[in-house]
PDB file of C-alpha atoms and ligand atoms in Angstrom:
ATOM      1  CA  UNK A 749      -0.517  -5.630  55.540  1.00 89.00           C
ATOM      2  CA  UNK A 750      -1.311  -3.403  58.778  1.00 94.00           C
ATOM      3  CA  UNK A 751      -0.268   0.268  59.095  1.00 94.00           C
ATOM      4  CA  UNK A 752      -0.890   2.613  61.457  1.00 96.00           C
ATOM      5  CA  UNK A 753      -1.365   6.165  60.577  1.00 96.00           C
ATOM      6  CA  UNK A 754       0.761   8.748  63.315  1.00 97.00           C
ATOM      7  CA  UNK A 755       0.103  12.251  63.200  1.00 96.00           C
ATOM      8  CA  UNK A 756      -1.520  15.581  64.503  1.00 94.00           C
ATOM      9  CA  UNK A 757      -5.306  16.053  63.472  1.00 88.00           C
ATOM     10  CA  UNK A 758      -5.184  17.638  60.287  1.00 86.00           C
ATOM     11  CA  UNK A 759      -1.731  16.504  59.330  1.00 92.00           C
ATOM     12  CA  UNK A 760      -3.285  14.400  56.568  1.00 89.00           C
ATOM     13  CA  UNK A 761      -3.997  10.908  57.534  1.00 91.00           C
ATOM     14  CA  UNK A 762      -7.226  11.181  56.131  1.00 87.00           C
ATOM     15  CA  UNK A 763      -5.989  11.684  52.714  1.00 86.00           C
ATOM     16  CA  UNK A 764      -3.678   9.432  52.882  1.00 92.00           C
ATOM     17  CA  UNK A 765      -4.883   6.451  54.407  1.00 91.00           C
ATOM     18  CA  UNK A 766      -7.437   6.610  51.346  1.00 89.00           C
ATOM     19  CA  UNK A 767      -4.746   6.931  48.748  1.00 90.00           C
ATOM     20  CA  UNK A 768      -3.210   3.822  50.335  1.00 90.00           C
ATOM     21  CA  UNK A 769      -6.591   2.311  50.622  1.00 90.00           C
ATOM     22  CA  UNK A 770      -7.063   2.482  47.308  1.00 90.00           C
ATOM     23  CA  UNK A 771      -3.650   1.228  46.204  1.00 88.00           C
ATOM     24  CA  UNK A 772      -3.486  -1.210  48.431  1.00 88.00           C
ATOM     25  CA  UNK A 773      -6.869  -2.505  48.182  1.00 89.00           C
ATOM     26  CA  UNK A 774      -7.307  -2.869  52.001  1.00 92.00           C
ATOM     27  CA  UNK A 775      -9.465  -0.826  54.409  1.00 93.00           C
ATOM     28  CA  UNK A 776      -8.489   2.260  56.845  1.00 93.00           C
ATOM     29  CA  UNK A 777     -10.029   1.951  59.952  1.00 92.00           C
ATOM     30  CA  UNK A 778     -11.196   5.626  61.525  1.00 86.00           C
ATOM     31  CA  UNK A 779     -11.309   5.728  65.106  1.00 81.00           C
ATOM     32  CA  UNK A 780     -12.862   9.259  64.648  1.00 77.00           C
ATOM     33  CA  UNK A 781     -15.585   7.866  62.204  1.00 79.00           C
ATOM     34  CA  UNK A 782     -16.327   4.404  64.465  1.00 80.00           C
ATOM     35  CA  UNK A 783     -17.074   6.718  67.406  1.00 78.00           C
ATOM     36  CA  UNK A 784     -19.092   9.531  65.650  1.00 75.00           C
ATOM     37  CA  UNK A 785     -20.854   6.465  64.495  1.00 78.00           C
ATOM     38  CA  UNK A 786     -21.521   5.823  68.056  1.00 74.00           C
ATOM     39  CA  UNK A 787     -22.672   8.964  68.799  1.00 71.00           C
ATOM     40  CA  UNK A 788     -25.227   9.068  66.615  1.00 74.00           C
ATOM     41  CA  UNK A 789     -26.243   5.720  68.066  1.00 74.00           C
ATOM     42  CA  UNK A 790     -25.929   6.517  71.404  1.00 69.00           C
ATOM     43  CA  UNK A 791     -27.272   9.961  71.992  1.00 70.00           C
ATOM     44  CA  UNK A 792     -28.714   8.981  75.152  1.00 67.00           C
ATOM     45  CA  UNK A 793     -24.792   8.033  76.378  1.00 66.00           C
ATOM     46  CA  UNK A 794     -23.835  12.166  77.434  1.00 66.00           C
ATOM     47  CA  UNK A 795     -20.535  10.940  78.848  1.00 67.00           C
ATOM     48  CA  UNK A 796     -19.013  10.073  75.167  1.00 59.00           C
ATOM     49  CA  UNK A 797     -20.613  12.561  73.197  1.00 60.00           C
ATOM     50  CA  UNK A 798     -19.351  15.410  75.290  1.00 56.00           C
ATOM     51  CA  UNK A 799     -15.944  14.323  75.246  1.00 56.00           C
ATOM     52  CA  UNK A 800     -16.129  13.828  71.724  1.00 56.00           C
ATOM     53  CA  UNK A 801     -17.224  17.681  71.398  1.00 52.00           C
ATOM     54  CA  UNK A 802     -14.585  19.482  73.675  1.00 53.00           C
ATOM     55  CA  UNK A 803     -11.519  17.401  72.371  1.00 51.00           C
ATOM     56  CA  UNK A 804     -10.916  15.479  75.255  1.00 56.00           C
ATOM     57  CA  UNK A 805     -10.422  11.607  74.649  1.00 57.00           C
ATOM     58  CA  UNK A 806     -13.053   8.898  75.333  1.00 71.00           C
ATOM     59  CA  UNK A 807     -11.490   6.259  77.423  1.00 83.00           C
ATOM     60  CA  UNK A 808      -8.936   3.909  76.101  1.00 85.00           C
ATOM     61  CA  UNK A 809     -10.748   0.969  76.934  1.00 87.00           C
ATOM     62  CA  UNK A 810     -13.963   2.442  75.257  1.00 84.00           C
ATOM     63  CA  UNK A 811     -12.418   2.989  72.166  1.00 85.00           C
ATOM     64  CA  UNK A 812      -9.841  -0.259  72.049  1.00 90.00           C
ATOM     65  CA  UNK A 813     -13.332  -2.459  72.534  1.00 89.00           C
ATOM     66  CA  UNK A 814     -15.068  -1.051  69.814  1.00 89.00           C
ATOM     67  CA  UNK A 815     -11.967  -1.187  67.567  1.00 92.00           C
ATOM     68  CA  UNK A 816     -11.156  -4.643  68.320  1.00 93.00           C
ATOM     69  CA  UNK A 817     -14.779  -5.725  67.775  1.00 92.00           C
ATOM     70  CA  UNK A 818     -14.314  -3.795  64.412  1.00 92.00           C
ATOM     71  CA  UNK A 819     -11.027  -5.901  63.112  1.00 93.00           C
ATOM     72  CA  UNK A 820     -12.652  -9.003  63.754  1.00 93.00           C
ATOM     73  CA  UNK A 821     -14.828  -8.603  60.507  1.00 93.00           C
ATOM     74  CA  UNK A 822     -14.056 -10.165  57.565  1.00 95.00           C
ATOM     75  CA  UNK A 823     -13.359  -7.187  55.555  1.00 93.00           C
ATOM     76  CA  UNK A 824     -10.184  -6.470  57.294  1.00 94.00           C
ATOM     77  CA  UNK A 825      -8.651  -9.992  56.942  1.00 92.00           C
ATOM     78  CA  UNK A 826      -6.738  -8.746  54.345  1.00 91.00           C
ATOM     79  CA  UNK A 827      -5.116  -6.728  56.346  1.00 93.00           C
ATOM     80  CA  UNK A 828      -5.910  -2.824  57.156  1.00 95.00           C
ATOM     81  CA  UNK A 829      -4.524   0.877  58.082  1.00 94.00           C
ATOM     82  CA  UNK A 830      -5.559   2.349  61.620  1.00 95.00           C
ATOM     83  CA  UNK A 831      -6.091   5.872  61.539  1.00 93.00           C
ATOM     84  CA  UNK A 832      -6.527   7.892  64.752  1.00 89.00           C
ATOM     85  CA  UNK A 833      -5.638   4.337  66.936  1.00 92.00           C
ATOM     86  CA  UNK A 834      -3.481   4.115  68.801  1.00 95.00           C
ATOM     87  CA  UNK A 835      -4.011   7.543  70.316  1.00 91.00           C
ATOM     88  CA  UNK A 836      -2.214   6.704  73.710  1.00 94.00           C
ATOM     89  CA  UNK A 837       0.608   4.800  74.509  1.00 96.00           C
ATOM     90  CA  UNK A 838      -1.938   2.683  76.621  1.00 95.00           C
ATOM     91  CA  UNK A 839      -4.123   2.116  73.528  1.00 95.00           C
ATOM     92  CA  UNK A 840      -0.725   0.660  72.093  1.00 96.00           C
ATOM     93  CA  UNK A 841      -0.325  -1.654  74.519  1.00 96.00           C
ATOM     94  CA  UNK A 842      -3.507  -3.239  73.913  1.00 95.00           C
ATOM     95  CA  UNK A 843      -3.111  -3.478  70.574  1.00 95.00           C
ATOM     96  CA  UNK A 844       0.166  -5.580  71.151  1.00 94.00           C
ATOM     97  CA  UNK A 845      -1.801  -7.778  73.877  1.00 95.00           C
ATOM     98  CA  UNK A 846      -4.494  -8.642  71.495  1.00 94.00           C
ATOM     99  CA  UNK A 847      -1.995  -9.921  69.374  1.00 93.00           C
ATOM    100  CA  UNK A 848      -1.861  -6.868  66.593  1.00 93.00           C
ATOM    101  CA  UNK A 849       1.351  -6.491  64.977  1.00 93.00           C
ATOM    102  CA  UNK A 850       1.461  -3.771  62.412  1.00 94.00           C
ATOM    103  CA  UNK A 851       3.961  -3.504  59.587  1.00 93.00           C
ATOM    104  CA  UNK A 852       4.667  -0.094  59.671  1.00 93.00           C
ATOM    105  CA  UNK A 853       3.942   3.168  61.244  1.00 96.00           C
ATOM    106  CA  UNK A 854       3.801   6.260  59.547  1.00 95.00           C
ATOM    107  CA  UNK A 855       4.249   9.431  61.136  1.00 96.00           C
ATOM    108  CA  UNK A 856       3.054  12.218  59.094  1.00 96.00           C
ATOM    109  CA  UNK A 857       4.678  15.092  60.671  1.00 97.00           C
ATOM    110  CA  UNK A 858       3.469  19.053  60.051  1.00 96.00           C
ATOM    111  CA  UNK A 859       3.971  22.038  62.240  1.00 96.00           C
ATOM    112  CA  UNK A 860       0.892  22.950  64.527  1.00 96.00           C
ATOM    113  CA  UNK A 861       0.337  26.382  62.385  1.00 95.00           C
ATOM    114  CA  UNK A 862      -0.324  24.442  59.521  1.00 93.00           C
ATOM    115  CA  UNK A 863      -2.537  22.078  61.020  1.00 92.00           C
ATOM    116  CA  UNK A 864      -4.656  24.264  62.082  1.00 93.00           C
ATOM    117  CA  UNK A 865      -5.024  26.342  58.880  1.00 91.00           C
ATOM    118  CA  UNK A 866      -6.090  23.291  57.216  1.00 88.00           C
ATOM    119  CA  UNK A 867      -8.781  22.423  59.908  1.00 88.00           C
ATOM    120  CA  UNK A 868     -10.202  25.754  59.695  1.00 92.00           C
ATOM    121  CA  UNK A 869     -10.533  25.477  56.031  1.00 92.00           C
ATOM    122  CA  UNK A 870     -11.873  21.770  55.759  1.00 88.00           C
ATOM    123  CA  UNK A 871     -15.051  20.848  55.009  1.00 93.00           C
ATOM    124  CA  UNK A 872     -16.439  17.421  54.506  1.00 93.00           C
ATOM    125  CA  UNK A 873     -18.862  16.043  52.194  1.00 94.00           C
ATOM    126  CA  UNK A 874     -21.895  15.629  53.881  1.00 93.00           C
ATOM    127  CA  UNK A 875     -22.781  12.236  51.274  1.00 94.00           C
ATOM    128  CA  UNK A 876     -19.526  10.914  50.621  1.00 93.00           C
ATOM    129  CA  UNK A 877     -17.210  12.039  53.520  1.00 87.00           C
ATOM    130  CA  UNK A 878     -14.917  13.075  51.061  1.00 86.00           C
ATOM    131  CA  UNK A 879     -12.450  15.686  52.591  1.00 83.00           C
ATOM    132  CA  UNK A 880     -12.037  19.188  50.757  1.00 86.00           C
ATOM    133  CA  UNK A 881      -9.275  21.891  51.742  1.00 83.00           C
ATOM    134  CA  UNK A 882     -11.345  25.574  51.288  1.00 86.00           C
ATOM    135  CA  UNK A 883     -13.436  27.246  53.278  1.00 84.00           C
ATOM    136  CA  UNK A 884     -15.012  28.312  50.094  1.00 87.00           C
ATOM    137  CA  UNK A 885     -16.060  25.428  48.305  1.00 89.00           C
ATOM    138  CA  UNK A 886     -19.741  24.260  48.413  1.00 91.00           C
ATOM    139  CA  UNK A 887     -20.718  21.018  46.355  1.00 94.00           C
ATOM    140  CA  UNK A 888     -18.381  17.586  46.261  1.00 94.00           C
ATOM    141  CA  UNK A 889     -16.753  17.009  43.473  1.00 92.00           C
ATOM    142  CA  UNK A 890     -17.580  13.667  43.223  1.00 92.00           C
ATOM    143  CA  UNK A 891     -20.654  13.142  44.149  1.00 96.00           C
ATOM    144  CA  UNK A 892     -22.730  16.239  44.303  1.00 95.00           C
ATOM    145  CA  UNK A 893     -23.393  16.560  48.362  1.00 95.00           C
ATOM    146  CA  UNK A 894     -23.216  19.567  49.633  1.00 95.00           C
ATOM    147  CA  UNK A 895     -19.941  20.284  52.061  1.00 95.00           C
ATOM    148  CA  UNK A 896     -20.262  21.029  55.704  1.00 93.00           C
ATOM    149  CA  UNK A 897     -17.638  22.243  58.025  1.00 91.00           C
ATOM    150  CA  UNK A 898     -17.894  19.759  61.054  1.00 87.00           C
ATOM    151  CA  UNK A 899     -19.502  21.379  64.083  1.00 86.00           C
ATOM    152  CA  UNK A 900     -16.085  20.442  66.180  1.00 83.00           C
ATOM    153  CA  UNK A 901     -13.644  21.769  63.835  1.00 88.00           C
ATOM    154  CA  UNK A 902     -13.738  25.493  65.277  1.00 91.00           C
ATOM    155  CA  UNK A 903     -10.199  27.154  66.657  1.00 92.00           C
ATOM    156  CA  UNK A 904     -10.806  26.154  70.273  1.00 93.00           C
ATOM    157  CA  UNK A 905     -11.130  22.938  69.483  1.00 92.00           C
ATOM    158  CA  UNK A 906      -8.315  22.330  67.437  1.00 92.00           C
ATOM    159  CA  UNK A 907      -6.351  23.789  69.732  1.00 95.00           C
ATOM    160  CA  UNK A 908      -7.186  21.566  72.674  1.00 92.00           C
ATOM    161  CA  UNK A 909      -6.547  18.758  70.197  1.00 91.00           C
ATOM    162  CA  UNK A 910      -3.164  19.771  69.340  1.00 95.00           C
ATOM    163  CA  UNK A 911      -2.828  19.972  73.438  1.00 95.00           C
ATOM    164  CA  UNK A 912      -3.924  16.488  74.224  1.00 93.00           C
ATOM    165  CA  UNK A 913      -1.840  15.553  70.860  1.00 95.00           C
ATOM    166  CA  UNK A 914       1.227  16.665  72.245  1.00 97.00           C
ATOM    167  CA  UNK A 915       0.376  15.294  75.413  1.00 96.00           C
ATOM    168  CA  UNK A 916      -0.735  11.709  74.685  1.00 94.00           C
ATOM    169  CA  UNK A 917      -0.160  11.052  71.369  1.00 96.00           C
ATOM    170  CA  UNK A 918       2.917  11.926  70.517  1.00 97.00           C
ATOM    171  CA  UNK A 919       4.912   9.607  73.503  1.00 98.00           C
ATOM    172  CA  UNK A 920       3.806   7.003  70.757  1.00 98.00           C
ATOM    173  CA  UNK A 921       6.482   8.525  68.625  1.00 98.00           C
ATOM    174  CA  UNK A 922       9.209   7.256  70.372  1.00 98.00           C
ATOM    175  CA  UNK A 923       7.460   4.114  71.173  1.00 98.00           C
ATOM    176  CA  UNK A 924       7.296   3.006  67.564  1.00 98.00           C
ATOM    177  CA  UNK A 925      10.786   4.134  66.890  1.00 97.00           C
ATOM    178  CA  UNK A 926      11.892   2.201  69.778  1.00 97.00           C
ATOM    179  CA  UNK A 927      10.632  -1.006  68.151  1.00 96.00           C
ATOM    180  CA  UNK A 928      12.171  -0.229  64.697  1.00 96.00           C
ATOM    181  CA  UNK A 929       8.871   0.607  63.228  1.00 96.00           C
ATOM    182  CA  UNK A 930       8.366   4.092  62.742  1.00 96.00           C
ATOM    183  CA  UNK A 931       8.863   5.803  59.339  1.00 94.00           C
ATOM    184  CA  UNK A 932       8.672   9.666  59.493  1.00 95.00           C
ATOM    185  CA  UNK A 933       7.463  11.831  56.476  1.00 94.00           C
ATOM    186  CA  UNK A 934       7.474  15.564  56.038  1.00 95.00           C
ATOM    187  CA  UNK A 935       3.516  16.192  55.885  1.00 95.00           C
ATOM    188  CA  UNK A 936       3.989  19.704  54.798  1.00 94.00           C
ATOM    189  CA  UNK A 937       3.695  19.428  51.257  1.00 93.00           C
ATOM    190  CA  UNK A 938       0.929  18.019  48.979  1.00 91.00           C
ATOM    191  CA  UNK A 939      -0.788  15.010  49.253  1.00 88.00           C
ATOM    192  CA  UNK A 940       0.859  13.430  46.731  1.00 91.00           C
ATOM    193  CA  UNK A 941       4.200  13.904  47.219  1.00 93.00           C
ATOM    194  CA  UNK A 942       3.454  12.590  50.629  1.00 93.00           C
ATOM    195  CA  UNK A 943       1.842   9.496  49.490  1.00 91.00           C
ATOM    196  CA  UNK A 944       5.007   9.031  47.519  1.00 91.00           C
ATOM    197  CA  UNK A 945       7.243   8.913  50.287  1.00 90.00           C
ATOM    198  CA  UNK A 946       5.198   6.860  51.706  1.00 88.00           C
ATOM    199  CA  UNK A 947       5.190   4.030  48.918  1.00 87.00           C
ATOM    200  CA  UNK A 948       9.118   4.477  48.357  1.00 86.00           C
ATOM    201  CA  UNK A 949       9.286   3.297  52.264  1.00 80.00           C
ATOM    202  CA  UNK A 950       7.295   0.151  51.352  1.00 73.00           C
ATOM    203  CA  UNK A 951       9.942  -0.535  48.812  1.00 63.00           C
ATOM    204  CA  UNK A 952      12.587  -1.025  51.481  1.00 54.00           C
ATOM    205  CA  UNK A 953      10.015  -2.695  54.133  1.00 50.00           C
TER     206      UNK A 953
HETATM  207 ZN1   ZN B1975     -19.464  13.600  48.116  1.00 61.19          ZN
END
């Protein structure tokens, strides 16, 4: 089974591609994680890590090698969900040329307000990378780290985000829907109740 994840950052994929994880008993691939991984790898390449910091994108070619070299691990035989990737229409296409055909793509879709409430107020687990929604929480639930806000989740950010979103992003929207794969859910609720719509649409895949 291969999903892709669709949505603003901060609409929830996160969340959601772990509940599926979990129920599904495949793997999420995180573009975001892969190339902070990078980062910290590379801090002598200035080129990525600055666009990483100011919102911009990294190049699709950049990121579409390093995911591709990703899926070809064993782990993700099974099959996988892709979260953050495609981010461009571009990155699409090279999905489709190197043979990736995904079940289903889920668009979780939440108004720009929200999403950047819930940035403000996430912090991540500094152990775990388990996500928490409150600007006032300190220690992970579930495994005792202490929780960090992430250095580029500050209002100017998000904002150029939701800006190169809307610009590159979303075209994949209609792209999807165009090939009959797209299934839209209301993200503006909780987590659950989005991860339920989300299983009653793989009952009618
Ligand atoms: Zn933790």
């Amino acid at each position: 089974m291969k999903l892709i994840l669709l949505g603003a950052p901060g609409a929830g994929k996160g969340s959601q591609g772990r509940i599926l994880e979990e129920h599904y008993n495949i793997l999420t691939l995180c573009s975001g994680d892969i190339l902070r991984n990078r980062v910290k790898k590379e801090a002598d390449d200035p080129d990525l890590k600055e666009n990483m910091n100011d919102g911009q994108l990294v190049s699709d070619e950049y990121v579409m090698n390093l995911v591709m070299a990703e899926l070809k691990k064993p782990e993700y035989e099974k099959g996988y969900i892709l979260d953050g990737v495609p981010r461009t229409v571009e990155q699409a296409d090279m999905l489709e040329r190197n043979g990736i055909k995904v079940d289903a793509v889920f668009y979780i879709d939440v108004p720009d307000e929200v999403v950047k409430r819930r940035i403000l107020n996430r912090r991540v687990c500094g152990s775990c990378g388990a996500i928490y929604c409150g600007k006032d929480l300190l220690k992970c639930d579930q495994c005792g780290g202490n929780l960090e806000k992430r250095a580029d989740d500050t209002a100017e950010v998000i904002q150029e985000r939701l800006d190169v979103y809307h610009e590159k992003t979303e075209p994949l929207i209609d792209y999807y829907s165009e090939k009959g794969l797209l299934k839209r859910v209301d993200g503006n609720q909780e987590k659950e109740k989005v991860a339920e719509l989300m299983f009653d649409f793989f009952g009618r895949l």
